[in-house]
Amino acid sequence: MSASGVPGSSGGELVAGFHPVREALRHRPHAVRRVLASERRGGARLREIEELCRRHGVRCEKVPESALAALGIEVHNGFAAELAAQRASAPATGDANLVVLLEDIQDPRNLGAILRVCDGAGVGRVLVRDRGSAPLSPLVARTAAGATEWVSVERITNTAQTLERLKSDGFWIYGAAEAGTPPWQLDLSGKVALCLGGEEKGLRQRTRELCDGLVGLPMRGKVESLNVATAASAVLYEAVRQRIRA
């Protein structure tokens, strides 16, 4: 399935929102069967979508707002695209030595925000524990602002086995935890896998035990912890800083 995970009217799948539709047209136009744009839409965004459709020979249809609502997508911002069902996620294009593993991220907005950060930081692979995690839905794609078209996302069934394989491939495993070592005190310039846990309980105990170390951010204010996507951003961009410096 595509990043949207929503069936289309003719056996394909749908992505919704300006950014996901634009990135689909930019990244894999051959898979876009058609684009639907609300009759209420206008301005620069509509012109950009129409120009991309013309460039790649994709049909762009102006439809009533009710037609988009009938697709079953709650928020679409006036744009949707029907894609051919052809793959599970984007091909790997980032830093193969920088991996993120997510388990129990249940809020689709958090998952989308993390994927957007991973794209910005050039993460090579994002591994998502299948059970207990939010699906790759239209809301995830929309929150990611098109990053689901660029980030390689893989569903995994067993975190422990995945971490053992990463270790055998030479990766150092760091788990995000409140009491962990600040990222600027760690060497994040090599083969690194960052594990992030759920919004309520964080990483599972077994996952913590398999980590080579824990990484955390010092909290100097009154709030006890950061949102998981915000924490991911801080740690990953410290890894980017070290990699650029190296």
mmCIF file of C-alpha atoms in Angstrom:
data_model
loop_
_atom_site.group_PDB
_atom_site.id
_atom_site.type_symbol
_atom_site.label_atom_id
_atom_site.label_comp_id
_atom_site.label_asym_id
_atom_site.label_seq_id
_atom_site.Cartn_x
_atom_site.Cartn_y
_atom_site.Cartn_z
ATOM 1 C CA MET A 1 0.000 0.000 0.000
ATOM 2 C CA SER A 2 1.019 3.596 -0.402
ATOM 3 C CA ALA A 3 1.663 5.935 2.476
ATOM 4 C CA SER A 4 -1.993 6.883 2.595
ATOM 5 C CA GLY A 5 -3.350 3.372 3.082
ATOM 6 C CA VAL A 6 -6.857 4.359 1.864
ATOM 7 C CA PRO A 7 -8.453 2.401 -0.978
ATOM 8 C CA GLY A 8 -9.315 4.359 -4.099
ATOM 9 C CA SER A 9 -12.380 4.028 -6.275
ATOM 10 C CA SER A 10 -10.668 1.829 -8.867
ATOM 11 C CA GLY A 11 -8.411 -0.390 -6.795
ATOM 12 C CA GLY A 12 -5.710 2.192 -6.183
ATOM 13 C CA GLU A 13 -5.052 4.281 -3.102
ATOM 14 C CA LEU A 14 -5.527 7.884 -2.112
ATOM 15 C CA VAL A 15 -3.358 10.624 -0.707
ATOM 16 C CA ALA A 16 -4.978 13.857 0.421
ATOM 17 C CA GLY A 17 -3.790 17.388 1.075
ATOM 18 C CA PHE A 18 -1.691 19.796 -0.956
ATOM 19 C CA HIS A 19 1.765 18.682 0.188
ATOM 20 C CA PRO A 20 1.211 14.895 -0.153
ATOM 21 C CA VAL A 21 -0.361 15.345 -3.597
ATOM 22 C CA ARG A 22 2.439 17.640 -4.746
ATOM 23 C CA GLU A 23 5.142 15.247 -3.537
ATOM 24 C CA ALA A 24 3.423 12.306 -5.242
ATOM 25 C CA LEU A 25 3.433 14.263 -8.519
ATOM 26 C CA ARG A 26 7.064 15.241 -8.047
ATOM 27 C CA HIS A 27 8.412 11.920 -6.803
ATOM 28 C CA ARG A 28 6.430 9.230 -8.634
ATOM 29 C CA PRO A 29 4.131 10.789 -11.213
ATOM 30 C CA HIS A 30 3.930 7.497 -13.104
ATOM 31 C CA ALA A 31 1.892 6.099 -10.199
ATOM 32 C CA VAL A 32 -0.629 8.969 -10.086
ATOM 33 C CA ARG A 33 -3.790 7.966 -11.922
ATOM 34 C CA ARG A 34 -5.619 11.257 -11.440
ATOM 35 C CA VAL A 35 -5.765 14.330 -9.231
ATOM 36 C CA LEU A 36 -8.973 15.756 -7.802
ATOM 37 C CA ALA A 37 -9.131 19.434 -6.918
ATOM 38 C CA SER A 38 -12.032 21.133 -5.203
ATOM 39 C CA GLU A 39 -13.926 23.672 -7.263
ATOM 40 C CA ARG A 40 -13.414 26.028 -4.332
ATOM 41 C CA ARG A 41 -9.640 25.917 -4.648
ATOM 42 C CA GLY A 42 -7.717 28.575 -6.507
ATOM 43 C CA GLY A 43 -4.537 30.592 -6.269
ATOM 44 C CA ALA A 44 -0.891 29.554 -6.363
ATOM 45 C CA ARG A 45 -1.390 26.066 -4.919
ATOM 46 C CA LEU A 46 -3.933 25.092 -7.551
ATOM 47 C CA ARG A 47 -1.728 26.495 -10.296
ATOM 48 C CA GLU A 48 1.250 24.481 -9.029
ATOM 49 C CA ILE A 49 -0.738 21.246 -8.942
ATOM 50 C CA GLU A 50 -2.179 21.887 -12.402
ATOM 51 C CA GLU A 51 1.287 22.633 -13.793
ATOM 52 C CA LEU A 52 2.702 19.404 -12.336
ATOM 53 C CA CYS A 53 -0.228 17.479 -13.804
ATOM 54 C CA ARG A 54 0.364 19.016 -17.237
ATOM 55 C CA ARG A 55 4.084 18.288 -17.026
ATOM 56 C CA HIS A 56 3.556 14.621 -16.265
ATOM 57 C CA GLY A 57 0.416 13.990 -18.302
ATOM 58 C CA VAL A 58 -1.804 13.399 -15.275
ATOM 59 C CA ARG A 59 -5.507 14.182 -15.460
ATOM 60 C CA CYS A 60 -6.592 16.918 -13.025
ATOM 61 C CA GLU A 61 -10.322 17.040 -12.354
ATOM 62 C CA LYS A 62 -12.195 19.921 -10.713
ATOM 63 C CA VAL A 63 -14.893 18.403 -8.506
ATOM 64 C CA PRO A 64 -17.405 19.627 -5.919
ATOM 65 C CA GLU A 65 -16.260 19.739 -2.309
ATOM 66 C CA SER A 66 -18.782 17.010 -1.545
ATOM 67 C CA ALA A 67 -17.035 14.643 -3.955
ATOM 68 C CA LEU A 68 -13.823 14.877 -1.942
ATOM 69 C CA ALA A 69 -15.678 14.406 1.317
ATOM 70 C CA ALA A 70 -17.290 11.291 -0.148
ATOM 71 C CA LEU A 71 -13.840 9.691 -0.467
ATOM 72 C CA GLY A 72 -13.875 9.133 3.290
ATOM 73 C CA ILE A 73 -11.008 11.506 4.069
ATOM 74 C CA GLU A 74 -11.891 13.930 6.848
ATOM 75 C CA VAL A 75 -9.413 16.687 5.948
ATOM 76 C CA HIS A 76 -8.157 17.097 2.385
ATOM 77 C CA ASN A 77 -7.462 20.824 1.976
ATOM 78 C CA GLY A 78 -9.070 20.687 -1.443
ATOM 79 C CA PHE A 79 -6.731 18.131 -3.057
ATOM 80 C CA ALA A 80 -6.590 14.363 -3.430
ATOM 81 C CA ALA A 81 -4.744 11.996 -5.741
ATOM 82 C CA GLU A 82 -5.519 8.428 -6.689
ATOM 83 C CA LEU A 83 -2.379 6.277 -6.912
ATOM 84 C CA ALA A 84 -1.695 2.857 -8.294
ATOM 85 C CA ALA A 85 -1.131 0.335 -5.500
ATOM 86 C CA GLN A 86 2.469 -0.615 -6.070
ATOM 87 C CA ARG A 87 4.665 -0.441 -3.000
ATOM 88 C CA ALA A 88 4.790 -0.113 0.769
ATOM 89 C CA SER A 89 6.920 3.002 1.080
ATOM 90 C CA ALA A 90 9.442 5.215 -0.599
ATOM 91 C CA PRO A 91 12.785 3.743 -1.707
ATOM 92 C CA ALA A 92 15.711 4.410 0.588
ATOM 93 C CA THR A 93 17.438 7.661 -0.386
ATOM 94 C CA GLY A 94 18.917 8.976 2.876
ATOM 95 C CA ASP A 95 21.916 8.131 5.030
ATOM 96 C CA ALA A 96 21.981 4.333 5.237
ATOM 97 C CA ASN A 97 23.974 4.578 8.486
ATOM 98 C CA LEU A 98 21.270 6.565 10.283
ATOM 99 C CA VAL A 99 18.201 4.537 11.240
ATOM 100 C CA VAL A 100 15.179 5.368 13.393
ATOM 101 C CA LEU A 101 13.077 2.681 15.085
ATOM 102 C CA LEU A 102 9.637 3.588 16.435
ATOM 103 C CA GLU A 103 7.492 1.504 18.739
ATOM 104 C CA ASP A 104 4.042 2.289 20.108
ATOM 105 C CA ILE A 105 3.740 5.736 18.484
ATOM 106 C CA GLN A 106 -0.038 5.818 18.536
ATOM 107 C CA ASP A 107 -0.810 9.428 17.590
ATOM 108 C CA PRO A 108 -0.800 9.716 13.770
ATOM 109 C CA ARG A 109 0.184 13.387 14.042
ATOM 110 C CA ASN A 110 3.261 12.433 16.044
ATOM 111 C CA LEU A 111 4.138 9.740 13.519
ATOM 112 C CA GLY A 112 3.749 12.200 10.651
ATOM 113 C CA ALA A 113 5.813 14.842 12.426
ATOM 114 C CA ILE A 114 8.587 12.325 13.129
ATOM 115 C CA LEU A 115 8.656 11.244 9.476
ATOM 116 C CA ARG A 116 8.959 14.883 8.445
ATOM 117 C CA VAL A 117 11.918 15.288 10.807
ATOM 118 C CA CYS A 118 13.479 12.057 9.504
ATOM 119 C CA ASP A 119 13.266 13.350 5.948
ATOM 120 C CA GLY A 120 14.863 16.652 6.932
ATOM 121 C CA ALA A 121 17.659 14.898 8.817
ATOM 122 C CA GLY A 122 18.321 12.477 5.949
ATOM 123 C CA VAL A 123 17.448 9.307 7.851
ATOM 124 C CA GLY A 124 18.003 6.255 5.681
ATOM 125 C CA ARG A 125 15.317 3.975 7.124
ATOM 126 C CA VAL A 126 12.436 4.294 9.562
ATOM 127 C CA LEU A 127 11.378 1.025 11.184
ATOM 128 C CA VAL A 128 7.917 1.015 12.760
ATOM 129 C CA ARG A 129 6.808 -1.730 15.140
ATOM 130 C CA ASP A 130 3.576 -2.952 13.598
ATOM 131 C CA ARG A 131 1.600 -3.842 16.716
ATOM 132 C CA GLY A 132 0.666 -0.848 18.857
ATOM 133 C CA SER A 133 1.650 1.815 16.311
ATOM 134 C CA ALA A 134 -0.478 4.153 14.230
ATOM 135 C CA PRO A 135 -0.973 3.044 10.605
ATOM 136 C CA LEU A 136 0.388 5.044 7.698
ATOM 137 C CA SER A 137 -2.851 6.914 7.139
ATOM 138 C CA PRO A 138 -3.837 10.056 5.195
ATOM 139 C CA LEU A 139 -3.511 12.029 8.442
ATOM 140 C CA VAL A 140 0.073 10.786 8.841
ATOM 141 C CA ALA A 141 0.865 11.691 5.227
ATOM 142 C CA ARG A 142 -0.696 15.125 5.594
ATOM 143 C CA THR A 143 1.127 15.880 8.868
ATOM 144 C CA ALA A 144 4.372 14.726 7.257
ATOM 145 C CA ALA A 145 3.793 17.344 4.511
ATOM 146 C CA GLY A 146 4.813 14.925 1.763
ATOM 147 C CA ALA A 147 7.735 13.301 3.594
ATOM 148 C CA THR A 148 6.057 9.891 3.317
ATOM 149 C CA GLU A 149 6.890 10.047 -0.399
ATOM 150 C CA TRP A 150 10.612 10.304 0.377
ATOM 151 C CA VAL A 151 11.279 8.424 3.623
ATOM 152 C CA SER A 152 11.710 4.656 3.531
ATOM 153 C CA VAL A 153 9.269 3.239 6.106
ATOM 154 C CA GLU A 154 9.315 -0.454 7.003
ATOM 155 C CA ARG A 155 6.878 -2.237 9.285
ATOM 156 C CA ILE A 156 8.523 -4.712 11.660
ATOM 157 C CA THR A 157 6.958 -7.348 13.881
ATOM 158 C CA ASN A 158 9.702 -7.980 16.428
ATOM 159 C CA THR A 159 11.779 -5.128 17.864
ATOM 160 C CA ALA A 160 14.286 -7.391 19.620
ATOM 161 C CA GLN A 161 15.119 -9.376 16.487
ATOM 162 C CA THR A 162 15.417 -6.190 14.453
ATOM 163 C CA LEU A 163 17.821 -4.631 16.955
ATOM 164 C CA GLU A 164 19.925 -7.779 17.020
ATOM 165 C CA ARG A 165 20.204 -7.654 13.226
ATOM 166 C CA LEU A 166 21.193 -3.997 13.352
ATOM 167 C CA LYS A 167 23.857 -4.786 15.941
ATOM 168 C CA SER A 168 25.230 -7.572 13.772
ATOM 169 C CA ASP A 169 25.475 -5.013 10.966
ATOM 170 C CA GLY A 170 27.625 -2.784 13.162
ATOM 171 C CA PHE A 171 25.028 -0.302 14.421
ATOM 172 C CA TRP A 172 25.136 1.313 17.844
ATOM 173 C CA ILE A 173 21.653 1.376 19.349
ATOM 174 C CA TYR A 174 20.515 4.361 21.408
ATOM 175 C CA GLY A 175 17.143 4.562 23.101
ATOM 176 C CA ALA A 176 15.450 7.851 23.904
ATOM 177 C CA ALA A 177 14.798 8.233 27.629
ATOM 178 C CA GLU A 178 14.440 11.147 30.026
ATOM 179 C CA ALA A 179 17.468 10.161 32.090
ATOM 180 C CA GLY A 180 19.695 9.445 29.097
ATOM 181 C CA THR A 181 23.000 11.070 28.165
ATOM 182 C CA PRO A 182 22.688 14.345 26.220
ATOM 183 C CA PRO A 183 23.219 13.626 22.514
ATOM 184 C CA TRP A 184 26.128 16.080 22.221
ATOM 185 C CA GLN A 185 28.059 13.896 24.671
ATOM 186 C CA LEU A 186 27.688 10.822 22.448
ATOM 187 C CA ASP A 187 29.335 9.857 19.181
ATOM 188 C CA LEU A 188 26.471 9.875 16.692
ATOM 189 C CA SER A 189 28.620 10.157 13.584
ATOM 190 C CA GLY A 190 28.790 6.458 12.674
ATOM 191 C CA LYS A 191 26.263 3.670 12.231
ATOM 192 C CA VAL A 192 23.519 4.713 14.626
ATOM 193 C CA ALA A 193 19.962 3.542 15.274
ATOM 194 C CA LEU A 194 17.757 5.777 17.423
ATOM 195 C CA CYS A 195 14.825 4.073 19.181
ATOM 196 C CA LEU A 196 11.808 6.160 20.167
ATOM 197 C CA GLY A 197 8.965 4.879 22.314
ATOM 198 C CA GLY A 198 5.293 5.650 22.742
ATOM 199 C CA GLU A 199 3.729 8.836 23.987
ATOM 200 C CA GLU A 200 2.698 7.461 27.379
ATOM 201 C CA LYS A 201 5.231 4.847 28.465
ATOM 202 C CA GLY A 202 8.225 5.406 26.204
ATOM 203 C CA LEU A 203 10.338 2.444 25.178
ATOM 204 C CA ARG A 204 9.455 -1.062 26.242
ATOM 205 C CA GLN A 205 11.693 -2.533 28.927
ATOM 206 C CA ARG A 206 13.131 -5.208 26.639
ATOM 207 C CA THR A 207 14.012 -2.572 24.064
ATOM 208 C CA ARG A 208 15.815 -0.505 26.706
ATOM 209 C CA GLU A 209 17.814 -3.554 27.726
ATOM 210 C CA LEU A 210 18.965 -4.133 24.148
ATOM 211 C CA CYS A 211 20.166 -0.557 23.675
ATOM 212 C CA ASP A 212 23.879 0.199 23.894
ATOM 213 C CA GLY A 213 22.992 3.428 25.653
ATOM 214 C CA LEU A 214 20.198 5.870 26.418
ATOM 215 C CA VAL A 215 20.022 9.376 25.035
ATOM 216 C CA GLY A 216 18.035 12.170 26.664
ATOM 217 C CA LEU A 217 17.560 15.905 26.670
ATOM 218 C CA PRO A 218 18.040 17.937 29.862
ATOM 219 C CA MET A 219 14.825 19.686 30.893
ATOM 220 C CA ARG A 220 15.458 23.125 32.424
ATOM 221 C CA GLY A 221 11.841 24.266 32.633
ATOM 222 C CA LYS A 222 8.766 23.147 34.522
ATOM 223 C CA VAL A 223 7.447 20.574 32.020
ATOM 224 C CA GLU A 224 8.821 17.094 32.658
ATOM 225 C CA SER A 225 9.350 15.949 29.081
ATOM 226 C CA LEU A 226 9.173 16.895 25.408
ATOM 227 C CA ASN A 227 6.802 15.660 22.745
ATOM 228 C CA VAL A 228 8.318 12.593 21.053
ATOM 229 C CA ALA A 229 8.564 14.329 17.669
ATOM 230 C CA THR A 230 10.297 17.328 19.242
ATOM 231 C CA ALA A 231 12.743 15.060 21.046
ATOM 232 C CA ALA A 232 13.423 13.176 17.804
ATOM 233 C CA SER A 233 14.204 16.459 16.070
ATOM 234 C CA ALA A 234 16.715 17.556 18.714
ATOM 235 C CA VAL A 235 18.574 14.232 18.791
ATOM 236 C CA LEU A 236 18.593 13.680 15.032
ATOM 237 C CA TYR A 237 19.878 17.149 14.278
ATOM 238 C CA GLU A 238 22.708 16.659 16.728
ATOM 239 C CA ALA A 239 23.553 13.552 14.691
ATOM 240 C CA VAL A 240 23.370 15.680 11.536
ATOM 241 C CA ARG A 241 25.693 18.266 13.097
ATOM 242 C CA GLN A 242 28.242 15.596 13.942
ATOM 243 C CA ARG A 243 28.006 14.048 10.485
ATOM 244 C CA ILE A 244 28.493 17.386 8.750
ATOM 245 C CA ARG A 245 31.439 18.162 10.989
ATOM 246 C CA ALA A 246 32.971 14.740 10.340
#
